[in-house]
Amino acid sequence: MAAWQSGEKDRRTYRRIHLRLPVRFREAGHDAAWEVGATRDISALGLLLESPSNIPLGRQLTLLVPVPEEEHAVEFNGVVVRTEYRDDGEGYLAGVTFSDLQERDRSHLSTILHSCDVVALMRQATEMEATDVHLAANQPPMIRVSG
């Protein structure tokens, strides 16, 4: 059972963002065809991958992820640390930990992902008793109070 389901405090170092992004992946070091999946969530430490196939624990992967605010998909190397069958029967979930991300890059990724956290934005707007939240391409979100 996940920490959020049991009422436990989540002890993750980096915030996990519920963000669905398309992912291409394959076993690291192999020239096999890319498989296609999607993130269910992502943080600066790793991601939860929705995959049509079961990926063995410990498998080293190369992943291409279109990170917001980056011009091209970013290549990550990671290792599968958790697998499970999806509740909806539509494939598998694989927890992947990034294996060689430098701290500078990890911090940059964390900043980008934090800016994509719509749930936190809406929570902040609610706390501020906002009347409007404005979202526009290539602009930071704007929260209007008493607008």
XYZ file of N, CA and C in Angstrom:
441
model
N 0.847 -1.175 0.000
C 0.000 0.000 0.000
C 0.896 1.242 0.000
N 0.564 2.210 -0.839
C 1.351 3.440 -0.948
C 1.160 4.308 0.285
N 2.148 5.180 0.543
C 2.088 6.063 1.709
C 0.821 6.906 1.701
N 0.413 7.407 0.545
C -0.764 8.259 0.497
C -2.037 7.495 0.789
N -2.050 6.171 0.544
C -3.225 5.364 0.822
C -3.301 4.991 2.299
N -2.162 4.846 2.949
C -2.154 4.386 4.331
C -2.211 5.537 5.336
N -2.083 6.777 4.855
C -2.066 7.917 5.752
C -0.669 8.257 6.250
N 0.348 7.457 5.853
C 1.731 7.744 6.234
C 2.206 9.008 5.540
N 3.186 9.668 6.144
C 3.818 10.816 5.510
C 4.759 10.313 4.421
N 4.695 10.947 3.258
C 5.577 10.589 2.144
C 6.965 11.143 2.448
N 7.987 10.290 2.397
C 9.334 10.714 2.773
C 10.241 10.912 1.556
N 9.672 11.125 0.411
C 10.490 11.310 -0.783
C 11.271 12.612 -0.700
N 12.492 12.583 -1.239
C 13.349 13.762 -1.270
C 12.824 14.775 -2.277
N 12.394 14.296 -3.423
C 11.875 15.168 -4.476
C 10.395 14.894 -4.665
N 9.655 15.923 -4.925
C 8.223 15.831 -5.096
C 7.880 15.068 -6.371
N 6.928 14.190 -6.267
C 6.455 13.411 -7.413
C 5.305 14.180 -8.053
N 5.392 14.393 -9.364
C 4.382 15.139 -10.103
C 3.570 14.159 -10.951
N 2.257 14.217 -10.822
C 1.383 13.378 -11.641
C 1.292 14.040 -13.010
N 2.063 13.515 -13.934
C 2.185 14.110 -15.259
C 2.313 12.983 -16.275
N 1.426 12.965 -17.239
C 1.455 11.916 -18.263
C 2.245 12.432 -19.465
N 3.368 11.791 -19.715
C 4.229 12.131 -20.843
C 4.505 10.872 -21.651
N 4.551 10.969 -22.980
C 4.917 9.795 -23.771
C 6.391 9.463 -23.533
N 6.713 8.189 -23.496
C 8.090 7.737 -23.254
C 8.439 6.666 -24.286
N 9.640 6.766 -24.837
C 10.196 5.680 -25.636
C 11.299 5.071 -24.793
N 11.382 3.743 -24.768
C 12.374 3.090 -23.917
C 12.845 1.789 -24.536
N 14.032 1.387 -24.122
C 14.584 0.087 -24.521
C 15.676 -0.277 -23.537
N 16.070 -1.543 -23.585
C 17.136 -1.998 -22.700
C 18.409 -1.223 -23.023
N 19.067 -0.718 -21.981
C 20.288 0.079 -22.154
C 21.365 -0.751 -22.840
N 22.104 -0.113 -23.742
C 23.205 -0.777 -24.416
C 22.802 -1.657 -25.579
N 21.517 -1.686 -25.906
C 21.033 -2.505 -27.015
C 20.440 -1.608 -28.095
N 20.519 -2.060 -29.318
C 19.947 -1.309 -30.435
C 18.577 -1.844 -30.827
N 17.887 -2.435 -29.888
C 16.554 -2.974 -30.149
C 15.596 -1.827 -30.489
N 14.472 -2.189 -31.069
C 13.451 -1.194 -31.378
C 12.961 -0.539 -30.081
N 12.609 0.727 -30.187
C 12.075 1.440 -29.022
C 10.665 0.940 -28.726
N 10.372 0.716 -27.453
C 8.999 0.449 -27.028
C 8.389 1.790 -26.639
N 7.066 1.834 -26.648
C 6.372 3.079 -26.330
C 5.531 2.879 -25.083
N 5.624 3.829 -24.175
C 4.837 3.824 -22.956
C 4.510 5.254 -22.566
N 4.197 5.455 -21.301
C 3.882 6.795 -20.802
C 4.213 6.862 -19.321
N 4.536 8.068 -18.864
C 4.728 8.244 -17.433
C 3.362 8.336 -16.768
N 3.273 7.825 -15.574
C 2.087 8.054 -14.743
C 2.420 9.186 -13.780
N 3.674 9.186 -13.326
C 4.196 10.302 -12.540
C 5.705 10.331 -12.716
N 6.301 11.450 -12.318
C 7.736 11.632 -12.516
C 8.264 12.559 -11.431
N 9.508 12.314 -11.028
C 10.201 13.196 -10.095
C 11.640 13.320 -10.575
N 12.441 14.052 -9.837
C 13.848 14.203 -10.199
C 14.652 12.936 -9.890
N 14.027 11.961 -9.241
C 14.708 10.699 -8.929
C 14.315 9.560 -9.850
N 13.150 9.668 -10.493
C 12.705 8.581 -11.351
C 11.284 8.795 -11.823
N 10.699 7.719 -12.341
C 9.339 7.829 -12.870
C 8.611 6.511 -12.735
N 7.298 6.594 -12.836
C 6.460 5.402 -12.889
C 6.020 5.265 -14.338
N 6.450 4.177 -14.976
C 6.251 3.949 -16.401
C 5.099 2.997 -16.643
N 4.147 3.403 -17.481
C 3.107 2.503 -17.963
C 3.662 1.832 -19.207
N 3.708 0.515 -19.199
C 4.317 -0.236 -20.293
C 3.373 -1.340 -20.756
N 3.353 -1.604 -22.064
C 2.526 -2.712 -22.534
C 3.107 -4.081 -22.162
N 4.406 -4.115 -21.854
C 5.050 -5.385 -21.511
C 5.647 -5.324 -20.106
N 5.825 -6.501 -19.510
C 6.431 -6.581 -18.189
C 7.943 -6.431 -18.334
N 8.532 -5.511 -17.591
C 9.972 -5.268 -17.646
C 10.574 -5.872 -16.383
N 11.548 -6.763 -16.520
C 12.108 -7.437 -15.345
C 12.766 -6.473 -14.351
N 12.639 -6.802 -13.067
C 13.340 -6.046 -12.022
C 14.832 -6.037 -12.313
N 15.463 -4.902 -12.084
C 16.895 -4.783 -12.288
C 17.302 -4.455 -13.715
N 16.363 -4.463 -14.648
C 16.668 -4.174 -16.052
C 17.121 -2.721 -16.181
N 18.244 -2.530 -16.855
C 18.764 -1.192 -17.153
C 18.059 -0.687 -18.410
N 17.512 0.515 -18.345
C 16.785 1.077 -19.477
C 17.394 2.397 -19.931
N 17.228 2.691 -21.207
C 17.443 4.023 -21.756
C 16.054 4.539 -22.099
N 15.737 5.741 -21.614
C 14.409 6.312 -21.816
C 14.532 7.663 -22.506
N 13.633 7.944 -23.434
C 13.531 9.257 -24.056
C 12.218 9.877 -23.599
N 12.331 11.010 -22.878
C 11.166 11.651 -22.270
C 11.105 13.107 -22.737
N 9.956 13.558 -23.286
C 9.824 14.958 -23.682
C 9.557 15.836 -22.461
N 10.602 16.279 -21.806
C 10.481 17.085 -20.591
C 9.998 18.479 -20.966
N 8.969 18.997 -20.286
C 8.500 20.352 -20.574
C 9.652 21.362 -20.489
N 9.600 22.373 -21.323
C 10.583 23.454 -21.387
C 11.907 23.048 -22.034
N 12.043 21.797 -22.460
C 13.247 21.355 -23.167
C 12.895 21.210 -24.640
N 13.813 21.597 -25.519
C 13.538 21.584 -26.954
C 13.369 20.171 -27.505
N 14.179 19.244 -27.037
C 14.141 17.866 -27.520
C 13.896 16.925 -26.348
N 13.472 15.709 -26.666
C 13.309 14.700 -25.619
C 14.640 14.495 -24.908
N 14.575 14.309 -23.604
C 15.771 14.125 -22.783
C 15.994 12.627 -22.602
N 17.257 12.208 -22.753
C 17.598 10.800 -22.565
C 18.019 10.569 -21.125
N 17.385 9.591 -20.493
C 17.716 9.195 -19.131
C 18.122 7.738 -19.144
N 19.014 7.366 -18.249
C 19.306 5.965 -17.980
C 18.713 5.653 -16.629
N 18.128 4.486 -16.506
C 17.504 4.126 -15.248
C 17.475 2.629 -15.052
N 17.090 2.238 -13.857
C 16.981 0.820 -13.517
C 15.574 0.565 -12.963
N 14.978 -0.551 -13.366
C 13.641 -0.926 -12.902
C 13.758 -1.450 -11.476
N 13.051 -0.797 -10.549
C 13.114 -1.175 -9.140
C 11.790 -1.731 -8.626
N 10.750 -1.683 -9.468
C 9.435 -2.179 -9.061
C 8.624 -2.478 -10.309
N 7.876 -3.563 -10.287
C 6.950 -3.862 -11.380
C 5.651 -4.394 -10.798
N 4.572 -4.134 -11.504
C 3.280 -4.686 -11.102
C 2.328 -4.648 -12.289
N 1.331 -5.503 -12.242
C 0.300 -5.552 -13.265
C -0.670 -4.406 -13.010
N -1.049 -3.677 -14.050
C -1.987 -2.567 -13.891
C -3.361 -3.063 -13.487
N -4.025 -2.313 -12.607
C -5.361 -2.673 -12.136
C -6.377 -2.778 -13.271
N -6.198 -1.951 -14.307
C -7.164 -1.941 -15.407
C -6.886 -3.033 -16.444
N -5.829 -3.834 -16.223
C -5.507 -4.917 -17.135
C -4.886 -4.475 -18.452
N -4.484 -3.226 -18.542
C -3.950 -2.667 -19.789
C -2.429 -2.659 -19.838
N -1.773 -3.584 -19.190
C -0.312 -3.654 -19.237
C 0.292 -3.656 -17.849
N 1.443 -3.026 -17.736
C 2.232 -3.088 -16.507
C 2.699 -1.699 -16.072
N 3.056 -1.603 -14.803
C 3.691 -0.409 -14.256
C 5.106 -0.796 -13.846
N 6.052 0.066 -14.160
C 7.445 -0.172 -13.763
C 7.971 1.085 -13.080
N 8.419 0.937 -11.853
C 9.085 2.031 -11.157
C 10.525 2.063 -11.620
N 10.961 3.206 -12.162
C 12.312 3.343 -12.710
C 13.036 4.445 -11.953
N 14.206 4.121 -11.413
C 15.057 5.100 -10.741
C 16.134 5.545 -11.717
N 16.307 6.870 -11.875
C 17.361 7.379 -12.745
C 18.700 6.995 -12.143
N 19.599 6.474 -12.980
C 20.827 5.896 -12.441
C 22.064 6.773 -12.563
N 22.074 7.723 -13.455
C 23.313 8.497 -13.615
C 23.071 10.002 -13.783
N 22.040 10.498 -13.173
C 21.709 11.915 -13.270
C 22.561 12.713 -12.291
N 23.297 13.690 -12.790
C 24.126 14.548 -11.939
C 23.222 15.449 -11.097
N 23.681 15.844 -9.916
C 22.863 16.635 -8.999
C 22.401 17.947 -9.640
N 23.253 18.568 -10.440
C 22.887 19.825 -11.123
C 21.709 19.573 -12.063
N 21.759 18.475 -12.814
C 20.681 18.130 -13.738
C 19.421 17.711 -12.986
N 19.599 17.008 -11.877
C 18.464 16.579 -11.053
C 17.720 17.801 -10.500
N 18.477 18.797 -10.043
C 17.889 20.024 -9.509
C 17.146 20.780 -10.613
N 17.736 20.839 -11.805
C 17.099 21.504 -12.951
C 15.787 20.806 -13.303
N 15.803 19.476 -13.358
C 14.599 18.711 -13.659
C 13.532 18.953 -12.596
N 13.929 18.986 -11.341
C 12.992 19.228 -10.256
C 12.314 20.588 -10.406
N 13.072 21.599 -10.778
C 12.523 22.943 -10.976
C 11.512 22.953 -12.111
N 11.854 22.306 -13.224
C 10.937 22.247 -14.368
C 9.652 21.523 -13.984
N 9.781 20.385 -13.324
C 8.604 19.601 -12.957
C 7.723 20.353 -11.965
N 8.346 21.057 -11.039
C 7.569 21.829 -10.060
C 6.696 22.867 -10.768
N 7.213 23.454 -11.851
C 6.443 24.461 -12.578
C 5.265 23.831 -13.325
N 5.256 22.505 -13.470
C 4.180 21.798 -14.176
C 3.127 21.237 -13.230
N 3.277 21.461 -11.945
C 2.398 20.844 -10.963
C 1.086 21.624 -10.856
N 0.111 21.247 -11.683
C -1.169 21.937 -11.723
C -1.941 21.743 -10.420
N -1.817 20.576 -9.817
C -2.521 20.316 -8.555
C -2.053 21.297 -7.478
N -0.736 21.503 -7.379
C -0.217 22.460 -6.393
C -0.676 23.876 -6.724
N -0.716 24.207 -8.008
C -1.183 25.527 -8.426
C -2.635 25.742 -7.995
N -3.469 24.754 -8.224
C -4.879 24.881 -7.842
C -5.042 24.929 -6.325
N -4.225 24.175 -5.601
C -4.266 24.208 -4.141
C -3.913 25.618 -3.644
N -2.855 26.204 -4.240
C -2.442 27.544 -3.859
C -3.546 28.549 -4.187
N -4.180 28.420 -5.332
C -5.268 29.330 -5.709
C -6.427 29.225 -4.726
N -6.744 28.006 -4.297
C -7.815 27.804 -3.320
C -7.469 28.451 -1.985
N -6.237 28.246 -1.521
C -5.796 28.842 -0.258
C -5.831 30.367 -0.304
N -5.561 30.925 -1.480
C -5.554 32.381 -1.641
C -6.961 32.928 -1.928
N -7.950 32.022 -2.023
C -9.315 32.390 -2.387
C -9.340 33.138 -3.710
N -8.632 32.593 -4.674
C -8.514 33.205 -5.994
C -9.835 33.149 -6.743
N -10.035 34.121 -7.609
C -11.205 34.128 -8.481
C -10.877 33.538 -9.843
N -9.601 33.600 -10.235
C -9.193 33.113 -11.557
C -7.795 32.509 -11.492
N -7.562 31.545 -12.377
C -6.221 31.034 -12.645
C -6.053 31.093 -14.156
N -5.044 31.810 -14.615
C -4.810 31.968 -16.050
C -3.587 31.167 -16.475
N -3.770 30.361 -17.512
C -2.680 29.580 -18.082
C -2.536 29.980 -19.546
N -1.309 30.261 -19.959
C -1.029 30.614 -21.348
C 0.309 30.008 -21.741
N 0.425 29.622 -22.996
C 1.661 29.027 -23.489
C 2.837 29.972 -23.297
N 3.948 29.420 -22.841
C 5.212 30.154 -22.663
C 5.128 31.289 -21.650
N 4.157 31.224 -20.755
C 4.006 32.214 -19.694
C 3.834 31.509 -18.370
N 4.303 32.091 -17.283
C 4.048 31.473 -15.982
C 2.565 31.592 -15.642
N 2.045 30.666 -14.836
C 0.625 30.772 -14.440
C 0.378 32.051 -13.657
N -0.833 32.580 -13.771
C -1.197 33.784 -13.025
C -2.427 33.468 -12.183
N -2.351 33.810 -10.907
C -3.467 33.632 -9.986
C -4.018 35.013 -9.676
N -5.325 35.189 -9.906
C -5.957 36.477 -9.640
C -6.853 36.346 -8.403
N -6.707 37.266 -7.498
C -7.516 37.308 -6.287
C -8.411 38.547 -6.393
N -9.704 38.368 -6.159
C -10.679 39.467 -6.222
C -10.653 40.148 -7.585
N -10.695 39.336 -8.621
C -10.537 39.854 -9.974
C -11.796 40.214 -10.630
